[in-house]
Short mmCIF file of C-alpha atoms in Angstrom, two decimals:
data_model
loop_
_atom_site.label_atom_id
_atom_site.label_comp_id
_atom_site.label_asym_id
_atom_site.label_seq_id
_atom_site.Cartn_x
_atom_site.Cartn_y
_atom_site.Cartn_z
CA MET A 1 -36.38 2.31 35.14
CA GLU A 2 -34.21 5.40 34.75
CA ALA A 3 -33.51 6.91 31.37
CA ALA A 4 -30.07 6.25 29.95
CA SER A 5 -27.50 8.97 30.53
CA THR A 6 -26.26 10.63 27.37
CA ASN A 7 -22.61 10.24 28.42
CA ARG A 8 -22.83 6.51 29.03
CA PRO A 9 -21.95 4.09 26.22
CA PRO A 10 -24.19 1.09 25.60
CA LEU A 11 -23.41 -1.99 27.66
CA MET A 12 -23.61 -5.54 26.33
CA LEU A 13 -23.69 -8.58 28.62
CA VAL A 14 -22.37 -11.90 27.27
CA HIS A 15 -23.48 -15.00 29.16
CA GLY A 16 -21.47 -18.15 29.64
CA ALA A 17 -21.87 -21.86 29.00
CA TRP A 18 -24.68 -23.87 30.59
CA LEU A 19 -26.50 -20.56 31.09
CA SER A 20 -28.70 -18.12 29.20
CA ALA A 21 -29.18 -14.36 29.19
CA ARG A 22 -31.40 -14.79 32.25
CA SER A 23 -28.21 -15.16 34.30
CA TRP A 24 -27.71 -11.41 33.80
CA GLU A 25 -31.07 -10.31 35.21
CA ASN A 26 -29.53 -8.72 38.32
CA PHE A 27 -26.69 -7.01 36.48
CA ALA A 28 -29.00 -5.76 33.72
CA ASP A 29 -31.22 -3.95 36.23
CA TYR A 30 -28.22 -2.67 38.20
CA PHE A 31 -26.51 -1.03 35.24
CA ARG A 32 -29.75 0.28 33.72
CA ASP A 33 -30.42 2.04 37.00
CA ARG A 34 -27.01 3.69 36.63
CA GLY A 35 -27.64 5.13 33.21
CA PHE A 36 -26.46 2.44 30.82
CA THR A 37 -28.50 1.19 27.88
CA VAL A 38 -28.14 -2.55 28.51
CA SER A 39 -28.54 -5.49 26.16
CA ALA A 40 -28.00 -9.17 26.96
CA PRO A 41 -28.19 -11.11 23.70
CA GLU A 42 -28.47 -14.88 23.73
CA TRP A 43 -25.88 -17.01 21.98
CA PRO A 44 -26.84 -17.92 18.42
CA ARG A 45 -29.34 -20.79 18.15
CA LYS A 46 -30.51 -20.20 21.72
CA ARG A 47 -34.14 -19.17 21.45
CA GLY A 48 -36.80 -18.84 24.11
CA ASP A 49 -36.64 -18.89 27.89
CA VAL A 50 -34.79 -21.34 30.10
CA GLU A 51 -37.64 -23.81 30.13
CA GLN A 52 -37.78 -23.86 26.32
CA LEU A 53 -34.01 -24.16 26.01
CA ARG A 54 -34.11 -27.32 28.11
CA GLU A 55 -36.43 -28.91 25.58
CA ALA A 56 -35.10 -27.62 22.23
CA THR A 57 -31.51 -28.86 22.37
CA GLN A 58 -30.93 -30.13 18.83
CA GLU A 59 -30.31 -26.64 17.45
CA LEU A 60 -27.17 -26.36 19.60
CA GLU A 61 -25.49 -29.41 18.08
CA GLY A 62 -22.19 -28.41 16.50
CA LEU A 63 -22.34 -24.80 17.68
CA GLY A 64 -18.76 -23.55 17.96
CA LEU A 65 -17.00 -20.57 19.42
CA THR A 66 -16.33 -18.77 16.13
CA GLU A 67 -20.03 -18.69 15.29
CA ILE A 68 -20.78 -17.30 18.74
CA VAL A 69 -18.10 -14.59 18.56
CA ASP A 70 -19.20 -13.61 15.04
CA HIS A 71 -22.77 -13.36 16.31
CA TYR A 72 -21.81 -10.85 18.99
CA GLY A 73 -19.42 -9.05 16.67
CA ASN A 74 -22.21 -8.40 14.18
CA GLN A 75 -24.44 -7.03 16.93
CA ILE A 76 -21.69 -4.72 18.15
CA LYS A 77 -21.09 -3.40 14.64
CA SER A 78 -24.78 -2.56 14.31
CA LEU A 79 -24.61 -0.14 17.26
CA GLU A 80 -24.01 3.57 16.83
CA GLU A 81 -21.08 3.53 19.26
CA PRO A 82 -18.83 0.84 20.72
CA PRO A 83 -20.37 -0.78 23.80
CA VAL A 84 -18.85 -1.75 27.09
CA LEU A 85 -18.68 -5.56 27.14
CA ILE A 86 -19.11 -7.69 30.26
CA GLY A 87 -18.81 -11.44 29.90
CA HIS A 88 -18.92 -14.35 32.31
CA SER A 89 -17.07 -17.67 31.98
CA PHE A 90 -17.09 -18.57 28.26
CA GLY A 91 -18.69 -15.16 27.85
CA GLY A 92 -15.55 -13.68 29.40
CA LEU A 93 -13.41 -15.44 26.80
CA ILE A 94 -15.79 -14.15 24.11
CA VAL A 95 -15.22 -10.61 25.42
CA GLU A 96 -11.45 -11.12 25.19
CA LEU A 97 -11.80 -12.33 21.60
CA LEU A 98 -14.04 -9.40 20.68
CA LEU A 99 -11.60 -6.88 22.16
CA ASP A 100 -8.81 -8.57 20.23
CA ARG A 101 -10.81 -7.91 17.04
CA GLY A 102 -10.91 -4.22 17.90
CA LEU A 103 -14.51 -4.25 19.09
CA GLY A 104 -15.84 -2.69 22.29
CA ARG A 105 -15.15 0.46 24.32
CA ALA A 106 -13.94 -1.59 27.29
CA GLY A 107 -14.27 -5.18 28.44
CA VAL A 108 -14.78 -7.07 31.68
CA ALA A 109 -14.05 -10.81 31.74
CA MET A 110 -15.51 -12.46 34.84
CA SER A 111 -13.87 -15.82 35.57
CA PRO A 112 -13.12 -16.18 31.85
CA ALA A 113 -12.64 -19.55 30.20
CA PRO A 114 -8.96 -19.85 29.25
CA PRO A 115 -7.76 -18.88 25.78
CA LYS A 116 -4.96 -20.67 23.97
CA GLY A 117 -1.70 -20.34 25.86
CA ILE A 118 -2.86 -21.42 29.32
CA LEU A 119 -1.03 -24.73 29.50
CA VAL A 120 -2.07 -26.21 32.85
CA LEU A 121 -5.63 -26.40 34.11
CA PRO A 122 -6.46 -27.03 37.79
CA PHE A 123 -8.17 -30.29 38.70
CA SER A 124 -11.34 -28.47 39.71
CA SER A 125 -11.60 -26.94 36.22
CA LEU A 126 -11.28 -30.35 34.61
CA LYS A 127 -13.88 -31.78 36.98
CA ALA A 128 -16.29 -28.94 36.21
CA ALA A 129 -15.89 -29.54 32.46
CA ALA A 130 -16.01 -33.34 32.77
CA PRO A 131 -19.71 -33.63 31.82
CA ALA A 132 -18.57 -32.61 28.32
CA LEU A 133 -14.90 -33.61 28.10
CA ALA A 134 -15.26 -37.05 29.68
CA HIS A 135 -17.63 -38.14 26.91
CA PRO A 136 -16.05 -37.69 23.43
CA SER A 137 -19.32 -38.73 21.81
CA LYS A 138 -20.75 -35.41 23.02
CA ARG A 139 -18.20 -33.31 21.12
CA HIS A 140 -20.76 -32.35 18.48
CA GLY A 141 -23.75 -32.96 20.71
CA VAL A 142 -25.48 -31.19 23.58
CA VAL A 143 -24.51 -31.62 27.23
CA PRO A 144 -26.87 -31.07 30.19
CA LEU A 145 -25.82 -30.71 33.82
CA THR A 146 -27.23 -32.48 36.83
CA LEU A 147 -27.96 -30.50 39.98
CA GLU A 148 -24.85 -31.99 41.57
CA GLU A 149 -22.67 -30.95 38.63
CA PHE A 150 -24.15 -27.45 38.52
CA THR A 151 -23.65 -27.01 42.26
CA TYR A 152 -19.98 -28.01 42.04
CA GLY A 153 -19.19 -25.84 39.05
CA PHE A 154 -21.33 -22.77 39.65
CA VAL A 155 -22.76 -22.34 43.15
CA ASN A 156 -20.56 -24.35 45.52
CA THR A 157 -20.85 -21.67 48.23
CA PHE A 158 -24.67 -21.69 48.18
CA SER A 159 -26.89 -23.54 50.64
CA PRO A 160 -28.47 -26.71 49.16
CA GLU A 161 -31.81 -24.90 48.91
CA ASP A 162 -30.34 -21.88 47.13
CA ALA A 163 -28.25 -24.08 44.84
CA SER A 164 -31.36 -26.01 43.80
CA ALA A 165 -33.25 -22.76 43.16
CA ALA A 166 -30.38 -21.41 41.03
CA TYR A 167 -30.25 -24.65 39.05
CA GLU A 168 -33.96 -24.48 38.29
CA ARG A 169 -33.78 -20.83 37.30
CA TYR A 170 -30.56 -20.69 35.27
CA ALA A 171 -29.15 -24.04 34.12
CA VAL A 172 -29.58 -25.06 30.47
CA PRO A 173 -27.94 -27.72 28.27
CA GLU A 174 -24.92 -26.60 26.26
CA THR A 175 -23.14 -27.33 23.00
CA GLY A 176 -20.29 -29.74 23.61
CA GLN A 177 -18.09 -28.39 20.84
CA ILE A 178 -16.90 -25.28 22.70
CA PHE A 179 -15.40 -27.37 25.50
CA TYR A 180 -13.31 -29.37 23.04
CA GLU A 181 -12.24 -26.21 21.23
CA ALA A 182 -11.03 -24.74 24.52
CA GLY A 183 -9.73 -27.95 26.06
CA PHE A 184 -7.53 -28.90 23.11
CA ALA A 185 -6.64 -25.39 21.90
CA ASN A 186 -2.93 -25.76 22.63
CA PHE A 187 -2.69 -28.65 20.16
CA HIS A 188 -3.75 -26.43 17.25
CA LEU A 189 -1.95 -23.59 15.47
CA HIS A 190 -4.87 -21.17 15.25
CA PRO A 191 -7.79 -22.44 17.36
CA PRO A 192 -10.98 -20.43 17.91
CA THR A 193 -9.74 -19.51 21.40
CA GLU A 194 -6.57 -17.76 20.18
CA VAL A 195 -6.03 -14.26 21.60
CA HIS A 196 -3.12 -11.97 20.74
CA PHE A 197 -2.02 -11.14 24.27
CA LYS A 198 0.45 -8.44 23.14
CA ASN A 199 -2.19 -6.53 21.15
CA GLY A 200 -1.66 -2.96 22.30
CA ASP A 201 -4.51 -1.48 20.28
CA ARG A 202 -7.38 -3.20 22.05
CA ALA A 203 -9.68 -1.50 24.54
CA PRO A 204 -9.07 -1.69 28.32
CA LEU A 205 -9.73 -5.06 29.94
CA LEU A 206 -10.59 -6.01 33.52
CA ILE A 207 -10.24 -9.66 34.52
CA VAL A 208 -12.24 -10.65 37.58
CA GLY A 209 -11.28 -13.68 39.64
CA ALA A 210 -13.49 -15.35 42.24
CA GLU A 211 -11.86 -16.85 45.33
CA LYS A 212 -14.18 -19.87 45.69
CA ASP A 213 -14.61 -20.59 41.98
CA HIS A 214 -14.24 -24.27 41.02
CA THR A 215 -14.75 -23.87 37.26
CA VAL A 216 -12.24 -21.04 36.74
CA PRO A 217 -10.24 -20.76 39.98
CA ALA A 218 -8.86 -17.31 40.73
CA SER A 219 -5.36 -18.60 39.98
CA LEU A 220 -6.47 -19.39 36.44
CA SER A 221 -7.99 -15.94 35.99
CA HIS A 222 -4.76 -14.38 37.26
CA LYS A 223 -2.70 -16.44 34.80
CA GLN A 224 -4.66 -14.81 32.01
CA PHE A 225 -3.93 -11.39 33.49
CA GLU A 226 -0.22 -12.26 33.53
CA LYS A 227 -0.38 -13.23 29.84
CA TYR A 228 -1.46 -9.69 29.00
CA ALA A 229 1.46 -8.12 30.90
CA LYS A 230 3.45 -7.32 27.74
CA SER A 231 0.56 -5.47 26.10
CA ASP A 232 0.55 -1.68 26.05
CA ALA A 233 -3.23 -1.75 26.44
CA ARG A 234 -4.65 -1.28 29.92
CA THR A 235 -5.28 -4.56 31.73
CA ASP A 236 -6.38 -4.80 35.36
CA TYR A 237 -7.21 -7.63 37.74
CA ILE A 238 -9.35 -7.89 40.85
CA GLU A 239 -10.16 -10.93 42.98
CA LEU A 240 -13.44 -11.17 44.83
CA PRO A 241 -13.32 -12.98 48.19
CA GLY A 242 -15.83 -15.69 48.93
CA ARG A 243 -17.46 -15.69 45.49
CA PRO A 244 -18.25 -18.83 43.44
CA HIS A 245 -18.31 -19.08 39.65
CA LEU A 246 -21.86 -17.72 39.31
CA MET A 247 -20.84 -14.49 41.02
CA MET A 248 -23.61 -12.30 39.57
CA VAL A 249 -26.29 -14.31 41.39
CA GLY A 250 -26.92 -14.88 45.07
CA GLU A 251 -26.07 -12.96 48.20
CA GLY A 252 -23.47 -10.27 47.61
CA TRP A 253 -23.89 -9.93 43.85
CA GLU A 254 -24.34 -6.15 44.29
CA ASP A 255 -20.78 -5.92 45.62
CA VAL A 256 -19.52 -7.64 42.48
CA ALA A 257 -21.42 -5.22 40.26
CA ALA A 258 -20.18 -2.24 42.27
CA ARG A 259 -16.53 -3.27 41.88
CA ILE A 260 -17.01 -3.55 38.14
CA GLU A 261 -18.85 -0.23 38.00
CA SER A 262 -15.99 1.47 39.83
CA TRP A 263 -13.50 0.19 37.27
CA LEU A 264 -15.75 1.24 34.39
CA ASP A 265 -16.01 4.73 35.85
CA SER A 266 -12.22 5.03 35.80
CA VAL A 267 -12.02 3.79 32.21
CA LEU A 268 -14.88 5.87 30.86
CA ALA A 269 -13.43 9.01 32.41
CA THR A 270 -10.55 8.69 29.93
CA PRO A 271 -11.14 9.31 26.20
CA PRO A 272 -10.82 6.10 24.15
CA VAL A 273 -7.47 5.50 22.51
CA THR A 274 -7.60 5.49 18.72
CA ALA A 275 -5.60 2.69 17.15
CA SER A 276 -2.67 3.90 15.07
CA ALA A 277 -2.96 3.54 11.30
#
């Protein structure tokens, strides 16, 4: 492993729902090799490896988005300098919320779960979230995924053998509460998913869409990009052809990382903007 470059900020990876920090294993090595000091914290209450997380599910009951965002916010504040943030799925939404709080040097939201203000969700998104949303009794409980559900929502472009291997390596049960907080956000005045799209003082943001994504179709990622259009802060969008939701795993993940690295290089070459008093 190469030593971290002195001119690289720290980099924090934020995993998504039905996953753990293990989902970042490829990206963590990639960015460490390019001089970043990388951390990939688990969500609060998630302890142990994937196999342990599949057994110890009670701790996740009632875990909501605000607790998760606060958890990452506290870790960011403990660092000597603002980190680059890269989040996937719900982790992408968490990155958006953290940037909105004024945290982070720059942020990348990969197929981010939608914040408040996205009014229409595609059918495939609703189907992918159905294991949680179709069962109101699971709102404060914990929701596992079957192999079939994981394949549809995360790795629909994989061969059956590769999909099964990804399921065994990465899939974990998840708190049901976050899906209800996101799914019904537009019925509440100030839900946990609220982002101030016009915030011009936040750090630069890249939204990454994936062409073959069922859970967050590229059209949904692009709608979020459009919501930020009136902000003075830098916001960019790229769409990756042929990629499913779990774009940092499987054949071609290096291309995904390289596209993100290229954007980060352009951002980090510019001194950070200091928010006006």
